mmCIF file with all atom_site columns, C-alpha atoms in Angstrom:
data_model
loop_
_atom_site.group_PDB
_atom_site.id
_atom_site.type_symbol
_atom_site.label_atom_id
_atom_site.label_alt_id
_atom_site.label_comp_id
_atom_site.label_asym_id
_atom_site.label_entity_id
_atom_site.label_seq_id
_atom_site.pdbx_PDB_ins_code
_atom_site.Cartn_x
_atom_site.Cartn_y
_atom_site.Cartn_z
_atom_site.occupancy
_atom_site.B_iso_or_equiv
_atom_site.pdbx_formal_charge
_atom_site.auth_seq_id
_atom_site.auth_comp_id
_atom_site.auth_asym_id
_atom_site.auth_atom_id
_atom_site.pdbx_PDB_model_num
ATOM 1   C CA . MET A 1 1   ? -0.053 -0.046 0.009   1.00 0.00 ? 1   MET A CA 1
ATOM 2   C CA . LEU A 1 2   ? 1.212  3.424  -0.976  1.00 0.00 ? 2   LEU A CA 1
ATOM 3   C CA . LYS A 1 3   ? 0.023  6.799  0.255   1.00 0.00 ? 3   LYS A CA 1
ATOM 4   C CA . VAL A 1 4   ? 0.987  10.378 -0.752  1.00 0.00 ? 4   VAL A CA 1
ATOM 5   C CA . ASN A 1 5   ? 0.373  13.326 1.662   1.00 0.00 ? 5   ASN A CA 1
ATOM 6   C CA . PHE A 1 6   ? 1.139  16.980 1.423   1.00 0.00 ? 6   PHE A CA 1
ATOM 7   C CA . HIS A 1 7   ? 2.375  19.197 4.208   1.00 0.00 ? 7   HIS A CA 1
ATOM 8   C CA . ASP A 1 8   ? 2.727  22.940 4.517   1.00 0.00 ? 8   ASP A CA 1
ATOM 9   C CA . LEU A 1 9   ? 6.284  24.306 3.817   1.00 0.00 ? 9   LEU A CA 1
ATOM 10  C CA . ASN A 1 10  ? 8.433  24.460 6.988   1.00 0.00 ? 10  ASN A CA 1
ATOM 11  C CA . THR A 1 11  ? 6.413  21.948 8.869   1.00 0.00 ? 11  THR A CA 1
ATOM 12  C CA . VAL A 1 12  ? 8.745  19.019 8.353   1.00 0.00 ? 12  VAL A CA 1
ATOM 13  C CA . GLU A 1 13  ? 12.307 19.063 9.642   1.00 0.00 ? 13  GLU A CA 1
ATOM 14  C CA . ASP A 1 14  ? 14.666 19.991 6.790   1.00 0.00 ? 14  ASP A CA 1
ATOM 15  C CA . THR A 1 15  ? 16.900 17.007 7.391   1.00 0.00 ? 15  THR A CA 1
ATOM 16  C CA . LYS A 1 16  ? 14.138 14.720 6.597   1.00 0.00 ? 16  LYS A CA 1
ATOM 17  C CA . LEU A 1 17  ? 13.788 16.082 3.112   1.00 0.00 ? 17  LEU A CA 1
ATOM 18  C CA . LYS A 1 18  ? 15.440 13.522 0.836   1.00 0.00 ? 18  LYS A CA 1
ATOM 19  C CA . PHE A 1 19  ? 14.089 14.450 -2.642  1.00 0.00 ? 19  PHE A CA 1
ATOM 20  C CA . ALA A 1 20  ? 13.336 17.498 -4.650  1.00 0.00 ? 20  ALA A CA 1
ATOM 21  C CA . VAL A 1 21  ? 10.745 17.285 -7.443  1.00 0.00 ? 21  VAL A CA 1
ATOM 22  C CA . ILE A 1 22  ? 10.260 20.127 -9.922  1.00 0.00 ? 22  ILE A CA 1
ATOM 23  C CA . MET A 1 23  ? 7.085  20.542 -11.999 1.00 0.00 ? 23  MET A CA 1
ATOM 24  C CA . ALA A 1 24  ? 8.282  22.871 -14.714 1.00 0.00 ? 24  ALA A CA 1
ATOM 25  C CA . ARG A 1 25  ? 6.637  24.743 -17.570 1.00 0.00 ? 25  ARG A CA 1
ATOM 26  C CA . TYR A 1 26  ? 8.273  25.920 -20.806 1.00 0.00 ? 26  TYR A CA 1
ATOM 27  C CA . ASN A 1 27  ? 6.393  27.685 -23.667 1.00 0.00 ? 27  ASN A CA 1
ATOM 28  C CA . GLU A 1 28  ? 3.112  26.947 -21.815 1.00 0.00 ? 28  GLU A CA 1
ATOM 29  C CA . LYS A 1 29  ? 3.666  23.190 -21.553 1.00 0.00 ? 29  LYS A CA 1
ATOM 30  C CA . TRP A 1 30  ? 4.714  20.792 -18.752 1.00 0.00 ? 30  TRP A CA 1
ATOM 31  C CA . ILE A 1 31  ? 8.218  19.364 -18.964 1.00 0.00 ? 31  ILE A CA 1
ATOM 32  C CA . PHE A 1 32  ? 8.525  15.579 -18.422 1.00 0.00 ? 32  PHE A CA 1
ATOM 33  C CA . VAL A 1 33  ? 11.752 13.561 -18.756 1.00 0.00 ? 33  VAL A CA 1
ATOM 34  C CA . ARG A 1 34  ? 12.676 10.004 -19.845 1.00 0.00 ? 34  ARG A CA 1
ATOM 35  C CA . HIS A 1 35  ? 15.427 8.298  -18.148 1.00 0.00 ? 35  HIS A CA 1
ATOM 36  C CA . LYS A 1 36  ? 17.832 6.543  -20.514 1.00 0.00 ? 36  LYS A CA 1
ATOM 37  C CA . ASP A 1 37  ? 17.137 3.145  -18.968 1.00 0.00 ? 37  ASP A CA 1
ATOM 38  C CA . ARG A 1 38  ? 13.332 3.490  -19.163 1.00 0.00 ? 38  ARG A CA 1
ATOM 39  C CA . LEU A 1 39  ? 10.480 3.961  -21.661 1.00 0.00 ? 39  LEU A CA 1
ATOM 40  C CA . THR A 1 40  ? 8.264  5.889  -19.223 1.00 0.00 ? 40  THR A CA 1
ATOM 41  C CA . TRP A 1 41  ? 7.984  9.654  -18.352 1.00 0.00 ? 41  TRP A CA 1
ATOM 42  C CA . GLU A 1 42  ? 8.739  11.263 -15.074 1.00 0.00 ? 42  GLU A CA 1
ATOM 43  C CA . ILE A 1 43  ? 8.728  14.699 -13.400 1.00 0.00 ? 43  ILE A CA 1
ATOM 44  C CA . PRO A 1 44  ? 12.168 16.165 -13.208 1.00 0.00 ? 44  PRO A CA 1
ATOM 45  C CA . GLY A 1 45  ? 13.751 15.580 -9.745  1.00 0.00 ? 45  GLY A CA 1
ATOM 46  C CA . GLY A 1 46  ? 16.099 13.613 -7.667  1.00 0.00 ? 46  GLY A CA 1
ATOM 47  C CA . HIS A 1 47  ? 17.892 12.810 -4.392  1.00 0.00 ? 47  HIS A CA 1
ATOM 48  C CA . ARG A 1 48  ? 19.495 15.502 -2.246  1.00 0.00 ? 48  ARG A CA 1
ATOM 49  C CA . GLU A 1 49  ? 23.220 15.060 -1.865  1.00 0.00 ? 49  GLU A CA 1
ATOM 50  C CA . GLU A 1 50  ? 24.795 15.003 1.656   1.00 0.00 ? 50  GLU A CA 1
ATOM 51  C CA . ASN A 1 51  ? 24.892 18.466 3.274   1.00 0.00 ? 51  ASN A CA 1
ATOM 52  C CA . GLU A 1 52  ? 23.139 19.989 0.215   1.00 0.00 ? 52  GLU A CA 1
ATOM 53  C CA . ASP A 1 53  ? 20.419 22.674 0.634   1.00 0.00 ? 53  ASP A CA 1
ATOM 54  C CA . ILE A 1 54  ? 17.155 21.162 -0.673  1.00 0.00 ? 54  ILE A CA 1
ATOM 55  C CA . ASN A 1 55  ? 16.512 24.382 -2.718  1.00 0.00 ? 55  ASN A CA 1
ATOM 56  C CA . PHE A 1 56  ? 19.897 23.924 -4.478  1.00 0.00 ? 56  PHE A CA 1
ATOM 57  C CA . THR A 1 57  ? 19.037 20.295 -5.077  1.00 0.00 ? 57  THR A CA 1
ATOM 58  C CA . ALA A 1 58  ? 15.919 21.467 -6.989  1.00 0.00 ? 58  ALA A CA 1
ATOM 59  C CA . SER A 1 59  ? 17.838 23.874 -9.180  1.00 0.00 ? 59  SER A CA 1
ATOM 60  C CA . ARG A 1 60  ? 20.659 21.366 -9.736  1.00 0.00 ? 60  ARG A CA 1
ATOM 61  C CA . GLU A 1 61  ? 18.244 18.567 -10.689 1.00 0.00 ? 61  GLU A CA 1
ATOM 62  C CA . LEU A 1 62  ? 16.258 20.905 -13.039 1.00 0.00 ? 62  LEU A CA 1
ATOM 63  C CA . VAL A 1 63  ? 19.427 21.805 -14.889 1.00 0.00 ? 63  VAL A CA 1
ATOM 64  C CA . GLU A 1 64  ? 20.823 18.232 -15.026 1.00 0.00 ? 64  GLU A CA 1
ATOM 65  C CA . GLU A 1 65  ? 17.555 16.645 -16.109 1.00 0.00 ? 65  GLU A CA 1
ATOM 66  C CA . THR A 1 66  ? 16.211 19.293 -18.611 1.00 0.00 ? 66  THR A CA 1
ATOM 67  C CA . GLY A 1 67  ? 19.034 21.492 -19.564 1.00 0.00 ? 67  GLY A CA 1
ATOM 68  C CA . ALA A 1 68  ? 17.214 24.580 -18.202 1.00 0.00 ? 68  ALA A CA 1
ATOM 69  C CA . LYS A 1 69  ? 19.439 27.654 -18.350 1.00 0.00 ? 69  LYS A CA 1
ATOM 70  C CA . ASP A 1 70  ? 17.200 30.471 -17.325 1.00 0.00 ? 70  ASP A CA 1
ATOM 71  C CA . PHE A 1 71  ? 14.373 29.763 -14.998 1.00 0.00 ? 71  PHE A CA 1
ATOM 72  C CA . ARG A 1 72  ? 12.472 30.770 -11.876 1.00 0.00 ? 72  ARG A CA 1
ATOM 73  C CA . ILE A 1 73  ? 11.808 28.199 -9.160  1.00 0.00 ? 73  ILE A CA 1
ATOM 74  C CA . VAL A 1 74  ? 9.609  28.340 -6.066  1.00 0.00 ? 74  VAL A CA 1
ATOM 75  C CA . PRO A 1 75  ? 8.864  25.850 -3.394  1.00 0.00 ? 75  PRO A CA 1
ATOM 76  C CA . VAL A 1 76  ? 5.185  24.747 -3.278  1.00 0.00 ? 76  VAL A CA 1
ATOM 77  C CA . SER A 1 77  ? 4.771  21.995 -0.595  1.00 0.00 ? 77  SER A CA 1
ATOM 78  C CA . ILE A 1 78  ? 6.367  19.252 1.374   1.00 0.00 ? 78  ILE A CA 1
ATOM 79  C CA . TYR A 1 79  ? 5.186  15.762 0.333   1.00 0.00 ? 79  TYR A CA 1
ATOM 80  C CA . SER A 1 80  ? 5.490  12.421 1.936   1.00 0.00 ? 80  SER A CA 1
ATOM 81  C CA . VAL A 1 81  ? 5.143  8.967  0.491   1.00 0.00 ? 81  VAL A CA 1
ATOM 82  C CA . THR A 1 82  ? 4.343  6.090  2.852   1.00 0.00 ? 82  THR A CA 1
ATOM 83  C CA . ARG A 1 83  ? 5.051  2.603  1.640   1.00 0.00 ? 83  ARG A CA 1
ATOM 84  C CA . ASP A 1 84  ? 4.879  -0.448 3.946   1.00 0.00 ? 84  ASP A CA 1
ATOM 85  C CA . GLY A 1 85  ? 4.723  1.767  6.960   1.00 0.00 ? 85  GLY A CA 1
ATOM 86  C CA . ILE A 1 86  ? 7.823  3.746  5.983   1.00 0.00 ? 86  ILE A CA 1
ATOM 87  C CA . GLU A 1 87  ? 7.457  7.451  5.363   1.00 0.00 ? 87  GLU A CA 1
ATOM 88  C CA . SER A 1 88  ? 9.895  9.460  3.192   1.00 0.00 ? 88  SER A CA 1
ATOM 89  C CA . PHE A 1 89  ? 9.711  13.136 2.574   1.00 0.00 ? 89  PHE A CA 1
ATOM 90  C CA . GLY A 1 90  ? 10.536 15.506 -0.353  1.00 0.00 ? 90  GLY A CA 1
ATOM 91  C CA . LYS A 1 91  ? 9.961  18.973 -1.356  1.00 0.00 ? 91  LYS A CA 1
ATOM 92  C CA . LEU A 1 92  ? 7.853  19.915 -4.415  1.00 0.00 ? 92  LEU A CA 1
ATOM 93  C CA . PHE A 1 93  ? 8.620  22.956 -6.548  1.00 0.00 ? 93  PHE A CA 1
ATOM 94  C CA . TYR A 1 94  ? 7.215  24.792 -9.471  1.00 0.00 ? 94  TYR A CA 1
ATOM 95  C CA . SER A 1 95  ? 9.342  26.273 -12.147 1.00 0.00 ? 95  SER A CA 1
ATOM 96  C CA . GLU A 1 96  ? 8.900  28.566 -15.177 1.00 0.00 ? 96  GLU A CA 1
ATOM 97  C CA . VAL A 1 97  ? 11.680 27.831 -17.694 1.00 0.00 ? 97  VAL A CA 1
ATOM 98  C CA . GLU A 1 98  ? 12.611 30.704 -20.005 1.00 0.00 ? 98  GLU A CA 1
ATOM 99  C CA . TYR A 1 99  ? 15.378 29.011 -21.914 1.00 0.00 ? 99  TYR A CA 1
ATOM 100 C CA . LEU A 1 100 ? 16.351 25.315 -22.398 1.00 0.00 ? 100 LEU A CA 1
ATOM 101 C CA . GLY A 1 101 ? 19.936 24.643 -23.404 1.00 0.00 ? 101 GLY A CA 1
ATOM 102 C CA . GLU A 1 102 ? 21.513 21.360 -24.420 1.00 0.00 ? 102 GLU A CA 1
ATOM 103 C CA . LEU A 1 103 ? 20.550 18.349 -22.301 1.00 0.00 ? 103 LEU A CA 1
ATOM 104 C CA . PRO A 1 104 ? 23.558 17.379 -20.154 1.00 0.00 ? 104 PRO A CA 1
ATOM 105 C CA . ASN A 1 105 ? 24.946 13.889 -20.724 1.00 0.00 ? 105 ASN A CA 1
ATOM 106 C CA . PHE A 1 106 ? 23.731 12.386 -17.456 1.00 0.00 ? 106 PHE A CA 1
ATOM 107 C CA . GLU A 1 107 ? 20.895 9.835  -16.916 1.00 0.00 ? 107 GLU A CA 1
ATOM 108 C CA . ILE A 1 108 ? 18.198 11.531 -18.954 1.00 0.00 ? 108 ILE A CA 1
ATOM 109 C CA . ALA A 1 109 ? 17.671 10.493 -22.592 1.00 0.00 ? 109 ALA A CA 1
ATOM 110 C CA . GLU A 1 110 ? 15.112 13.067 -23.681 1.00 0.00 ? 110 GLU A CA 1
ATOM 111 C CA . ILE A 1 111 ? 12.593 15.720 -22.470 1.00 0.00 ? 111 ILE A CA 1
ATOM 112 C CA . LYS A 1 112 ? 9.167  16.214 -23.964 1.00 0.00 ? 112 LYS A CA 1
ATOM 113 C CA . LEU A 1 113 ? 6.559  18.874 -23.522 1.00 0.00 ? 113 LEU A CA 1
ATOM 114 C CA . PHE A 1 114 ? 2.992  17.933 -22.630 1.00 0.00 ? 114 PHE A CA 1
ATOM 115 C CA . ASP A 1 115 ? -0.239 19.761 -22.271 1.00 0.00 ? 115 ASP A CA 1
ATOM 116 C CA . ILE A 1 116 ? -1.416 17.326 -19.643 1.00 0.00 ? 116 ILE A CA 1
ATOM 117 C CA . ILE A 1 117 ? 0.259  14.554 -17.645 1.00 0.00 ? 117 ILE A CA 1
ATOM 118 C CA . PRO A 1 118 ? 1.284  11.632 -19.850 1.00 0.00 ? 118 PRO A CA 1
ATOM 119 C CA . GLU A 1 119 ? -0.232 8.179  -19.419 1.00 0.00 ? 119 GLU A CA 1
ATOM 120 C CA . SER A 1 120 ? 2.988  6.255  -19.463 1.00 0.00 ? 120 SER A CA 1
ATOM 121 C CA . LEU A 1 121 ? 4.599  7.225  -16.094 1.00 0.00 ? 121 LEU A CA 1
ATOM 122 C CA . THR A 1 122 ? 7.605  5.784  -14.250 1.00 0.00 ? 122 THR A CA 1
ATOM 123 C CA . TYR A 1 123 ? 5.877  6.375  -10.885 1.00 0.00 ? 123 TYR A CA 1
ATOM 124 C CA . PRO A 1 124 ? 2.087  6.074  -11.685 1.00 0.00 ? 124 PRO A CA 1
ATOM 125 C CA . LEU A 1 125 ? 1.111  5.727  -7.929  1.00 0.00 ? 125 LEU A CA 1
ATOM 126 C CA . ILE A 1 126 ? 2.957  8.995  -6.958  1.00 0.00 ? 126 ILE A CA 1
ATOM 127 C CA . GLN A 1 127 ? 3.374  11.448 -9.822  1.00 0.00 ? 127 GLN A CA 1
ATOM 128 C CA . PRO A 1 128 ? -0.316 12.043 -10.547 1.00 0.00 ? 128 PRO A CA 1
ATOM 129 C CA . TYR A 1 129 ? -0.696 13.499 -7.091  1.00 0.00 ? 129 TYR A CA 1
ATOM 130 C CA . LEU A 1 130 ? 2.349  15.716 -7.354  1.00 0.00 ? 130 LEU A CA 1
ATOM 131 C CA . PHE A 1 131 ? 1.150  16.945 -10.799 1.00 0.00 ? 131 PHE A CA 1
ATOM 132 C CA . LYS A 1 132 ? -2.387 17.728 -9.461  1.00 0.00 ? 132 LYS A CA 1
ATOM 133 C CA . LYS A 1 133 ? -0.850 19.628 -6.509  1.00 0.00 ? 133 LYS A CA 1
ATOM 134 C CA . ILE A 1 134 ? 1.183  21.804 -8.926  1.00 0.00 ? 134 ILE A CA 1
ATOM 135 C CA . GLU A 1 135 ? -1.715 22.095 -11.394 1.00 0.00 ? 135 GLU A CA 1
ATOM 136 C CA . ASP A 1 136 ? -3.837 23.533 -8.607  1.00 0.00 ? 136 ASP A CA 1
ATOM 137 C CA . PHE A 1 137 ? -1.024 25.848 -7.637  1.00 0.00 ? 137 PHE A CA 1
ATOM 138 C CA . TYR A 1 138 ? -0.522 27.032 -11.296 1.00 0.00 ? 138 TYR A CA 1
ATOM 139 C CA . THR A 1 139 ? -4.319 27.595 -11.684 1.00 0.00 ? 139 THR A CA 1
ATOM 140 C CA . GLU A 1 140 ? -4.240 29.766 -8.531  1.00 0.00 ? 140 GLU A CA 1
ATOM 141 C CA . LEU A 1 141 ? -1.187 31.588 -9.802  1.00 0.00 ? 141 LEU A CA 1
ATOM 142 C CA . LYS A 1 142 ? -2.944 32.363 -13.077 1.00 0.00 ? 142 LYS A CA 1
ATOM 143 C CA . ILE A 1 143 ? -6.183 33.614 -11.372 1.00 0.00 ? 143 ILE A CA 1
ATOM 144 C CA . SER A 1 144 ? -4.372 36.018 -8.939  1.00 0.00 ? 144 SER A CA 1
#
């Protein structure tokens, strides 16, 4: 059994945040990435390095996984995933990318722009919840 929960920013101890996930838009579309060892799509993000600021993790992962060169990034929420009674935490970000450069030669094979969340997801039990949270945030942003 897997459960995804959301928590207000600054309500979970910083040292518990192990992942940064960045839902990014470019040219009015959502950026998804495909790992070179997979055929499925995922939201850009990754593990926090030891002693790394989680906000830096988000920026680093966005650059490494998308080639983003010019972007704004803001934290939106803390999220947790509970699997088999074990809870892990991450920070969810929203980004507006102004310029995409060349994709770095790391683990990502390609990026693709989507109007909506793609059907073929690497983490189908987690990513739809994260996408919905950011989609709601983005809708609020456009209204205000």
